[in-house]
Each structure stands twice: as C-alpha cells, then as structure tokens.
Amino acid sequence: MALWKRSDSPKPERPAPAAEADDLFGEAFLAKLELLQVIARRLFRGKQRAERKTRKVGSGLEFADHREYSPGDDIRNLDWGVLMRLEQTLVRLYEEDEDLPIRIAVDISDSMSTSGGSKLRYAQQVAAALAYVGLANLDRVGLTCMSRKLHTTLPAVRGKGRIFRVFDFLRTAPRGGPTDMRAACGRLAAESTQPGLTVVLSDFYDLQGAFDGLNLLRFRKHEPVAIQVIDPREAHPELSGLRGDVTLVDVEGGDPREVTLSPAALRAYAEAHEKFCQALAASCRSRGIPYFRAETDVPFDELVLRMFRVGGLLR
C-alpha cells in the first residue's frame, strides 16, 4: 500500500533532535509513565516479578524426561528407582525457568514520518511507555529501530533507571528508508538469540511483508504483538483538506500521480484504507497474534492501559 503526499506541499522542517526529545520525553511524559506504572502494578498485583517464562531442560525442580546416562553426567541425577527395577542407567531431566526478554521494534521507514512525523513520534512514546513498565517490573527490555535500509538495536537492559538509555536510543536512532517488514522482522529474529515477547510498532504499509514478517517471528518462537499506528488523516482523508486536481507523490520512491480528489474518490480511499487495516487485523487474529489499532489522536497512555487490560502485556 503506497502512501502519498501532495507534490506542491512544503516539506515540513524536522525539529532539532534536542527539542524533539524534550517534547517527547520531558517531565510531563515522565509523570505519565509513573502513573502508568502505578496502574499497571495494581492490575498485575500478586504476579511474580519477571513472570513471563520460557521452559528449557536444565537444573530446575520440575521433572521433564529421561535420557541415557553418558560418562561425565552428574550421578546425583541418576534415576536409582529405574536402575533397581529395570537395570537401566537413565538420567532425570528437569525443567528450568528462565526470564523471557521483551523486544520493542519501531518502524522508522519514510511512511512513518509523514504528516510532520506524527506517527513516528507516537510510536516512540508508546515504545518508551512499554519499556518503562517492563523495566520497572524487572523484565529485560531491548529496542530496535528498523526499515529496509536501517537497523539499529539497543541490547536488553534491566532496571527502571535504564529508561534514560531508552530515551537516548529512540531520540538518536537514524530514520528513513522504504517499508519492508519481511526483511526488517527477519533481521530482528536473526539477531535475537533468545526469543521472547516482541512488540512491533508500525503502520504496516506493506501488507504481504507484514504477514510474512510476523509469521517469521512466530516460527522463531517469538511471541509477536502488532501495534498498527494510524494517523486519522490517512484513515479519513477528508480531514486533510485536499480537494480538486493534485499531484501525489509516493513518499517511499514511487512515481508522481495526477488525481482528482472528489468526495467520491476520498470515500473510496477511506474504504480501501479500512479494508487494509481489517485484513491485517484478521490475519493477526487467525495466527493468534495480538493486534492493537493505535490512532495518533488517542493519548498514548490510554492506548497502553487498554493494551494491558485487553491483552495482558508485560505481565
């Protein structure tokens, strides 16, 4: 799905990084994060720290299976009952709990920077809020910013005090390039040696690539969550104020197109956009992937609380 802009529209000036960061992650933002954490703690009261676990065979307490004894194995793990009854030397294997990391991936492609970058800024705030709650719960949290051309990663960190590293990473990460969810998710899965909860924030303007990318994460044993970031002016183009004969240019490198934006054409675009969003949501549901629609006119903290209540994220 191509995203277009009017060719005769002035190019918005990108704010200086410091000013942008102050606006995104200032004192008011931090106050909202603290409130989110208080509410999240109440929602998840009684849950253990780092509750999201994976199971692997190790030295835990819960019996998992047997295998043949090999020289060098700890004889304390021999199943003496089996040896006495069946004269077989089998070693008892146990399940070992291990914390699952949280990976938050932000699409920084060109389509996320339209409308003055409102979608990207919203995605950055949601990513920071999810990271803060995870860090406060003593989960290990890492971040990735990705497009077809760019891929930068903040390795997983733990502890609420690390939130400023998250802010710095989101503020300074390069951005741009075409949307390619298949390639971006492929690199994300390849660099994550230990699978975990993987939250992807994107407009997903690459429908087939989104299907393939999210499926690849599932195949690599990740638990993907899709958050589709939508600017209401894209979903409802009549809000943009564009009318009449205009030249539209694909923001990710397509050819200019002459169109007449009549009321009927705007309605058709809005219907096509909604059909696109519903197809993504249906695909996620069919694969058991949590899907959240995130419109940028909804305060980010309201969205995050809804995700906690409905999806139970970061428990």
Coordinates of N, CA, C and O in Angstrom, one line a residue, residues 92-217:
R92 N 17.6 -38.3 35.1 CA 16.4 -37.5 35.2 C 16.7 -36.1 34.7 O 17.7 -35.5 35.1
L93 N 15.9 -35.6 33.8 CA 16.0 -34.2 33.3 C 14.9 -33.3 33.9 O 13.8 -33.8 34.2
Y94 N 15.2 -32.1 34.2 CA 14.2 -31.2 34.8 C 14.0 -29.9 34.0 O 14.9 -29.6 33.1
E95 N 12.9 -29.3 34.2 CA 12.6 -28.1 33.5 C 13.2 -26.9 34.3 O 13.1 -26.9 35.5
E96 N 13.8 -26.0 33.6 CA 14.4 -24.8 34.2 C 13.7 -23.5 33.7 O 13.5 -23.3 32.5
D97 N 13.3 -22.7 34.7 CA 12.7 -21.4 34.4 C 13.7 -20.4 33.9 O 14.8 -20.4 34.5
E98 N 13.4 -19.6 33.0 CA 14.3 -18.6 32.5 C 13.4 -17.4 32.1 O 12.4 -17.5 31.4
D99 N 13.8 -16.2 32.5 CA 13.1 -15.0 32.1 C 13.1 -14.8 30.6 O 14.1 -15.0 29.9
L100 N 12.0 -14.4 30.0 CA 11.9 -14.1 28.6 C 12.1 -12.6 28.4 O 11.4 -11.8 29.1
P101 N 13.0 -12.2 27.5 CA 13.1 -10.8 27.3 C 12.0 -10.2 26.5 O 11.2 -10.9 25.9
I102 N 11.9 -8.8 26.6 CA 10.9 -8.1 25.9 C 11.7 -7.3 24.8 O 12.6 -6.6 25.2
R103 N 11.3 -7.4 23.6 CA 11.9 -6.7 22.5 C 10.8 -5.8 21.9 O 9.8 -6.2 21.5
I104 N 11.1 -4.5 21.8 CA 10.2 -3.5 21.2 C 10.8 -3.0 19.9 O 11.9 -2.4 20.0
A105 N 10.1 -3.2 18.8 CA 10.6 -2.8 17.5 C 9.8 -1.6 16.9 O 8.6 -1.8 16.9
V106 N 10.5 -0.6 16.5 CA 9.8 0.6 16.0 C 10.1 0.8 14.5 O 11.3 0.8 14.1
D107 N 9.1 0.8 13.7 CA 9.3 1.1 12.2 C 9.7 2.5 12.0 O 8.9 3.4 12.4
I108 N 10.9 2.8 11.5 CA 11.3 4.2 11.2 C 11.4 4.5 9.7 O 12.2 5.3 9.3
S109 N 10.6 3.8 8.9 CA 10.6 4.0 7.5 C 10.0 5.3 7.2 O 9.4 6.0 8.0
D110 N 10.1 5.7 5.9 CA 9.6 7.0 5.4 C 8.2 7.2 5.7 O 7.7 8.4 6.0
S111 N 7.4 6.2 5.5 CA 5.9 6.3 5.7 C 5.5 6.7 7.1 O 4.5 7.3 7.3
M112 N 6.4 6.4 8.1 CA 6.1 6.7 9.5 C 6.4 8.2 9.8 O 6.0 8.7 10.8
S113 N 7.1 8.9 8.8 CA 7.5 10.3 9.0 C 6.6 11.3 8.3 O 6.9 12.5 8.3
T114 N 5.5 10.8 7.7 CA 4.5 11.7 7.1 C 3.8 12.5 8.1 O 3.8 12.2 9.3
S115 N 3.1 13.6 7.6 CA 2.3 14.4 8.5 C 3.1 15.0 9.6 O 2.7 15.1 10.8
G116 N 4.4 15.4 9.3 CA 5.2 16.0 10.3 C 5.8 15.0 11.3 O 6.3 15.4 12.3
G117 N 5.7 13.7 10.9 CA 6.3 12.7 11.8 C 5.4 12.3 13.0 O 5.9 11.7 13.9
S118 N 4.1 12.6 12.9 CA 3.2 12.3 14.0 C 3.2 10.8 14.3 O 3.1 10.4 15.5
K119 N 3.2 10.0 13.3 CA 3.1 8.5 13.6 C 4.4 8.0 14.3 O 4.3 7.2 15.2
L120 N 5.5 8.5 13.8 CA 6.8 8.0 14.4 C 6.9 8.5 15.8 O 7.3 7.8 16.7
R121 N 6.5 9.8 16.1 CA 6.6 10.3 17.4 C 5.7 9.5 18.4 O 6.0 9.2 19.5
Y122 N 4.5 9.2 17.9 CA 3.5 8.4 18.7 C 4.1 7.1 19.0 O 4.0 6.6 20.1
A123 N 4.7 6.4 18.0 CA 5.3 5.1 18.2 C 6.4 5.1 19.2 O 6.6 4.2 20.0
Q124 N 7.2 6.2 19.1 CA 8.3 6.3 20.1 C 7.8 6.5 21.5 O 8.4 5.9 22.4
Q125 N 6.7 7.2 21.7 CA 6.2 7.4 23.0 C 5.6 6.1 23.6 O 5.8 5.7 24.7
V126 N 4.9 5.3 22.7 CA 4.3 4.1 23.1 C 5.4 3.1 23.4 O 5.4 2.3 24.4
A127 N 6.5 3.1 22.6 CA 7.6 2.2 22.9 C 8.3 2.5 24.2 O 8.6 1.6 25.0
A128 N 8.5 3.8 24.5 CA 9.1 4.2 25.7 C 8.2 3.8 26.9 O 8.7 3.4 28.0
A129 N 6.9 4.0 26.8 CA 6.0 3.6 27.9 C 6.0 2.1 28.2 O 6.1 1.7 29.3
L130 N 6.0 1.3 27.1 CA 6.0 -0.1 27.3 C 7.4 -0.5 27.9 O 7.4 -1.4 28.8
A131 N 8.5 0.1 27.5 CA 9.8 -0.2 28.0 C 9.8 0.2 29.5 O 10.4 -0.6 30.3
Y132 N 9.3 1.3 29.9 CA 9.3 1.7 31.3 C 8.6 0.8 32.2 O 9.1 0.4 33.2
V133 N 7.4 0.3 31.8 CA 6.7 -0.6 32.6 C 7.4 -1.9 32.7 O 7.5 -2.5 33.8
G134 N 8.0 -2.4 31.6 CA 8.8 -3.6 31.7 C 10.0 -3.5 32.5 O 10.3 -4.4 33.3
L135 N 10.7 -2.4 32.4 CA 11.9 -2.2 33.2 C 11.5 -2.1 34.7 O 12.3 -2.6 35.6
A136 N 10.4 -1.4 35.0 CA 10.0 -1.3 36.4 C 9.6 -2.6 37.0 O 9.7 -2.8 38.2
N137 N 9.2 -3.6 36.2 CA 8.8 -4.9 36.6 C 10.0 -5.9 36.6 O 9.8 -7.1 36.8
L138 N 11.2 -5.3 36.4 CA 12.5 -6.1 36.4 C 12.6 -7.1 35.2 O 13.3 -8.1 35.3
D139 N 11.8 -6.8 34.1 CA 12.0 -7.6 32.9 C 13.2 -7.0 32.2 O 13.6 -5.9 32.4
R140 N 13.8 -7.8 31.3 CA 14.9 -7.4 30.4 C 14.2 -6.8 29.2 O 13.5 -7.5 28.5
V141 N 14.6 -5.6 28.8 CA 13.9 -4.9 27.7 C 14.9 -4.4 26.7 O 15.9 -3.8 27.1
G142 N 14.8 -4.7 25.4 CA 15.6 -4.2 24.4 C 14.8 -3.5 23.3 O 13.6 -3.7 23.2
L143 N 15.4 -2.7 22.5 CA 14.7 -1.9 21.5 C 15.4 -2.1 20.1 O 16.6 -2.2 20.1
T144 N 14.6 -2.0 19.1 CA 15.1 -2.0 17.7 C 14.4 -0.9 16.9 O 13.2 -0.8 17.0
C145 N 15.1 -0.2 16.1 CA 14.5 0.7 15.1 C 14.9 0.2 13.7 O 16.1 -0.1 13.5
M146 N 13.9 0.1 12.8 CA 14.1 -0.7 11.6 C 13.4 -0.2 10.4 O 12.3 0.3 10.5
S147 N 14.0 -0.4 9.3 CA 13.3 -0.2 8.0 C 14.1 -1.1 7.0 O 14.9 -2.0 7.5
R148 N 13.9 -1.0 5.7 CA 14.6 -1.9 4.8 C 16.1 -1.6 4.8 O 17.0 -2.4 4.8
K149 N 16.5 -0.3 5.0 CA 17.9 0.2 4.9 C 18.5 0.2 6.2 O 19.7 0.1 6.3
L150 N 17.8 0.5 7.3 CA 18.3 0.8 8.6 C 17.9 -0.2 9.6 O 16.8 -0.7 9.6
H151 N 18.8 -0.5 10.5 CA 18.5 -1.5 11.6 C 19.5 -1.2 12.8 O 20.7 -1.5 12.7
T152 N 19.0 -0.5 13.8 CA 19.8 -0.3 15.0 C 19.2 -0.9 16.2 O 17.9 -0.9 16.3
T153 N 20.0 -1.3 17.2 CA 19.5 -2.1 18.3 C 20.1 -1.6 19.6 O 21.3 -1.3 19.7
L154 N 19.2 -1.5 20.6 CA 19.7 -1.3 22.0 C 19.6 -2.7 22.7 O 18.5 -3.2 22.8
P155 N 20.7 -3.3 23.1 CA 20.7 -4.6 23.7 C 19.8 -4.5 25.0 O 19.6 -3.4 25.6
A156 N 19.3 -5.7 25.4 CA 18.4 -5.7 26.5 C 19.0 -5.2 27.8 O 20.2 -5.6 28.1
V157 N 18.3 -4.4 28.5 CA 18.7 -3.9 29.8 C 17.7 -4.2 30.9 O 16.5 -4.6 30.5
R158 N 18.0 -4.0 32.1 CA 17.1 -4.3 33.2 C 17.2 -3.2 34.2 O 18.2 -2.6 34.5
G159 N 16.0 -2.8 34.8 CA 16.0 -1.8 35.9 C 15.4 -0.5 35.4 O 15.7 0.0 34.3
K160 N 14.6 0.1 36.2 CA 13.9 1.3 35.9 C 14.8 2.5 35.5 O 14.5 3.3 34.7
G161 N 16.0 2.5 36.1 CA 16.9 3.6 35.9 C 17.5 3.6 34.4 O 18.0 4.6 34.0
R162 N 17.3 2.5 33.7 CA 17.8 2.4 32.3 C 16.9 3.1 31.3 O 17.1 3.1 30.2
I163 N 15.7 3.6 31.8 CA 14.8 4.3 30.9 C 15.4 5.4 30.1 O 15.1 5.7 29.0
F164 N 16.4 6.1 30.7 CA 17.1 7.2 30.0 C 17.9 6.7 28.9 O 18.1 7.5 27.9
R165 N 18.4 5.5 29.0 CA 19.1 4.9 27.8 C 18.1 4.7 26.7 O 18.4 4.8 25.5
V166 N 16.9 4.3 27.1 CA 15.8 4.1 26.1 C 15.5 5.4 25.4 O 15.4 5.4 24.2
F167 N 15.3 6.4 26.2 CA 15.1 7.8 25.6 C 16.1 8.2 24.6 O 15.9 8.6 23.5
D168 N 17.4 8.0 25.0 CA 18.5 8.4 24.2 C 18.5 7.6 22.9 O 18.8 8.2 21.8
F169 N 18.3 6.3 23.0 CA 18.3 5.5 21.8 C 17.2 5.9 20.8 O 17.4 6.0 19.6
L170 N 16.0 6.1 21.3 CA 14.9 6.5 20.5 C 15.1 7.9 19.9 O 14.7 8.1 18.7
R171 N 15.7 8.8 20.6 CA 16.0 10.1 20.1 C 17.0 10.1 19.0 O 16.9 10.9 18.0
T172 N 18.1 9.4 19.2 CA 19.2 9.5 18.3 C 19.2 8.4 17.1 O 20.1 8.5 16.2
A173 N 18.4 7.4 17.2 CA 18.4 6.4 16.1 C 18.1 7.0 14.8 O 17.2 7.9 14.6
P174 N 18.9 6.6 13.7 CA 18.6 7.2 12.4 C 17.3 6.7 11.9 O 16.7 5.7 12.4
R175 N 16.7 7.4 10.9 CA 15.4 7.0 10.4 C 15.4 7.2 8.9 O 16.2 7.9 8.3
G176 N 14.4 6.5 8.3 CA 14.2 6.7 6.8 C 14.3 5.3 6.1 O 14.6 4.3 6.7
G177 N 14.1 5.3 4.8 CA 14.1 4.1 4.0 C 12.7 3.6 3.8 O 11.8 3.9 4.4
P178 N 12.6 2.7 2.8 CA 11.3 2.1 2.5 C 10.9 1.1 3.6 O 11.7 0.6 4.3
T179 N 9.6 0.9 3.6 CA 9.0 -0.1 4.5 C 9.2 -1.5 3.9 O 8.9 -1.8 2.7
D180 N 9.8 -2.4 4.6 CA 10.0 -3.8 4.2 C 9.9 -4.7 5.5 O 10.9 -5.0 6.1
M181 N 8.7 -5.0 5.9 CA 8.5 -5.8 7.1 C 9.1 -7.2 7.1 O 9.6 -7.7 8.1
R182 N 9.1 -7.8 5.9 CA 9.7 -9.1 5.9 C 11.2 -9.1 6.2 O 11.7 -9.8 7.0
A183 N 11.9 -8.2 5.5 CA 13.3 -8.1 5.8 C 13.6 -7.6 7.2 O 14.5 -8.1 7.9
A184 N 12.9 -6.6 7.7 CA 13.1 -6.0 9.0 C 12.9 -7.0 10.1 O 13.7 -7.2 11.0
C185 N 11.8 -7.8 10.0 CA 11.5 -8.8 11.0 C 12.5 -10.0 10.9 O 12.8 -10.6 11.9
G186 N 12.9 -10.2 9.7 CA 13.9 -11.3 9.5 C 15.2 -11.0 10.2 O 15.8 -11.8 10.9
R187 N 15.7 -9.7 10.1 CA 16.9 -9.3 10.8 C 16.6 -9.3 12.3 O 17.5 -9.7 13.1
L188 N 15.4 -8.9 12.7 CA 15.1 -8.8 14.1 C 15.2 -10.2 14.7 O 15.7 -10.5 15.8
A189 N 14.6 -11.2 14.0 CA 14.6 -12.6 14.5 C 16.0 -13.2 14.5 O 16.3 -13.9 15.5
A190 N 16.8 -12.8 13.5 CA 18.1 -13.4 13.4 C 19.0 -12.9 14.6 O 19.9 -13.7 15.1
E191 N 18.9 -11.6 15.0 CA 19.8 -11.1 16.0 C 19.3 -11.4 17.4 O 20.1 -11.2 18.4
S192 N 18.1 -11.9 17.6 CA 17.6 -12.2 18.9 C 17.8 -13.7 19.2 O 17.1 -14.6 18.8
T193 N 18.9 -13.9 19.9 CA 19.3 -15.3 20.1 C 18.3 -16.0 21.1 O 18.2 -17.2 21.0
Q194 N 17.7 -15.3 21.9 CA 16.7 -15.9 22.8 C 15.3 -15.2 22.5 O 15.1 -14.0 22.6
P195 N 14.4 -16.0 22.0 CA 13.1 -15.4 21.7 C 12.3 -15.0 22.9 O 12.7 -15.3 24.1
G196 N 11.4 -14.1 22.7 CA 10.6 -13.5 23.8 C 9.4 -12.8 23.3 O 9.0 -13.0 22.2
L197 N 8.9 -11.9 24.1 CA 7.8 -11.1 23.7 C 8.3 -10.0 22.7 O 9.2 -9.3 23.1
T198 N 7.8 -9.9 21.5 CA 8.3 -9.0 20.5 C 7.2 -8.1 20.0 O 6.3 -8.5 19.3
V199 N 7.2 -6.8 20.4 CA 6.2 -5.8 20.1 C 6.6 -5.0 18.9 O 7.7 -4.4 18.9
V200 N 5.8 -5.1 17.8 CA 6.2 -4.3 16.6 C 5.2 -3.2 16.4 O 4.0 -3.4 16.3
L201 N 5.8 -2.0 16.4 CA 5.0 -0.7 16.2 C 5.3 -0.2 14.7 O 6.4 0.1 14.4
S202 N 4.2 -0.2 13.9 CA 4.4 0.2 12.5 C 3.0 0.6 12.0 O 2.0 0.3 12.5
D203 N 3.1 1.3 10.8 CA 1.8 1.5 10.1 C 1.5 0.3 9.2 O 0.4 0.1 8.7
F204 N 2.5 -0.6 9.1 CA 2.4 -1.9 8.3 C 1.9 -1.6 6.9 O 1.2 -2.4 6.3
Y205 N 2.4 -0.5 6.3 CA 2.1 -0.3 4.9 C 2.9 -1.1 3.9 O 3.6 -0.7 3.0
D206 N 2.8 -2.4 4.2 CA 3.5 -3.5 3.4 C 2.8 -4.8 3.8 O 3.3 -5.6 4.6
L207 N 1.6 -4.9 3.3 CA 0.7 -5.9 3.9 C 1.2 -7.3 3.8 O 1.3 -8.1 4.8
Q208 N 1.7 -7.8 2.6 CA 2.2 -9.1 2.5 C 3.5 -9.3 3.3 O 3.7 -10.3 3.9
G209 N 4.3 -8.2 3.3 CA 5.5 -8.3 4.1 C 5.2 -8.4 5.6 O 5.9 -9.0 6.3
A210 N 4.2 -7.7 6.0 CA 3.8 -7.8 7.4 C 3.3 -9.2 7.8 O 3.7 -9.7 8.8
F211 N 2.5 -9.8 6.9 CA 2.2 -11.2 7.2 C 3.4 -12.1 7.3 O 3.5 -12.9 8.2
D212 N 4.3 -12.0 6.3 CA 5.5 -12.8 6.3 C 6.4 -12.6 7.5 O 7.0 -13.5 8.1
G213 N 6.6 -11.3 7.8 CA 7.5 -10.9 8.9 C 7.0 -11.4 10.3 O 7.8 -11.9 11.1
L214 N 5.7 -11.2 10.5 CA 5.2 -11.6 11.8 C 5.2 -13.1 11.9 O 5.4 -13.7 13.0
N215 N 4.9 -13.8 10.8 CA 5.0 -15.3 10.8 C 6.4 -15.8 11.0 O 6.6 -16.8 11.7
L216 N 7.4 -15.1 10.5 CA 8.8 -15.5 10.7 C 9.1 -15.3 12.2 O 9.8 -16.2 12.8
L217 N 8.6 -14.3 12.9 CA 8.9 -14.2 14.3 C 8.2 -15.3 15.1 O 8.8 -15.9 16.0

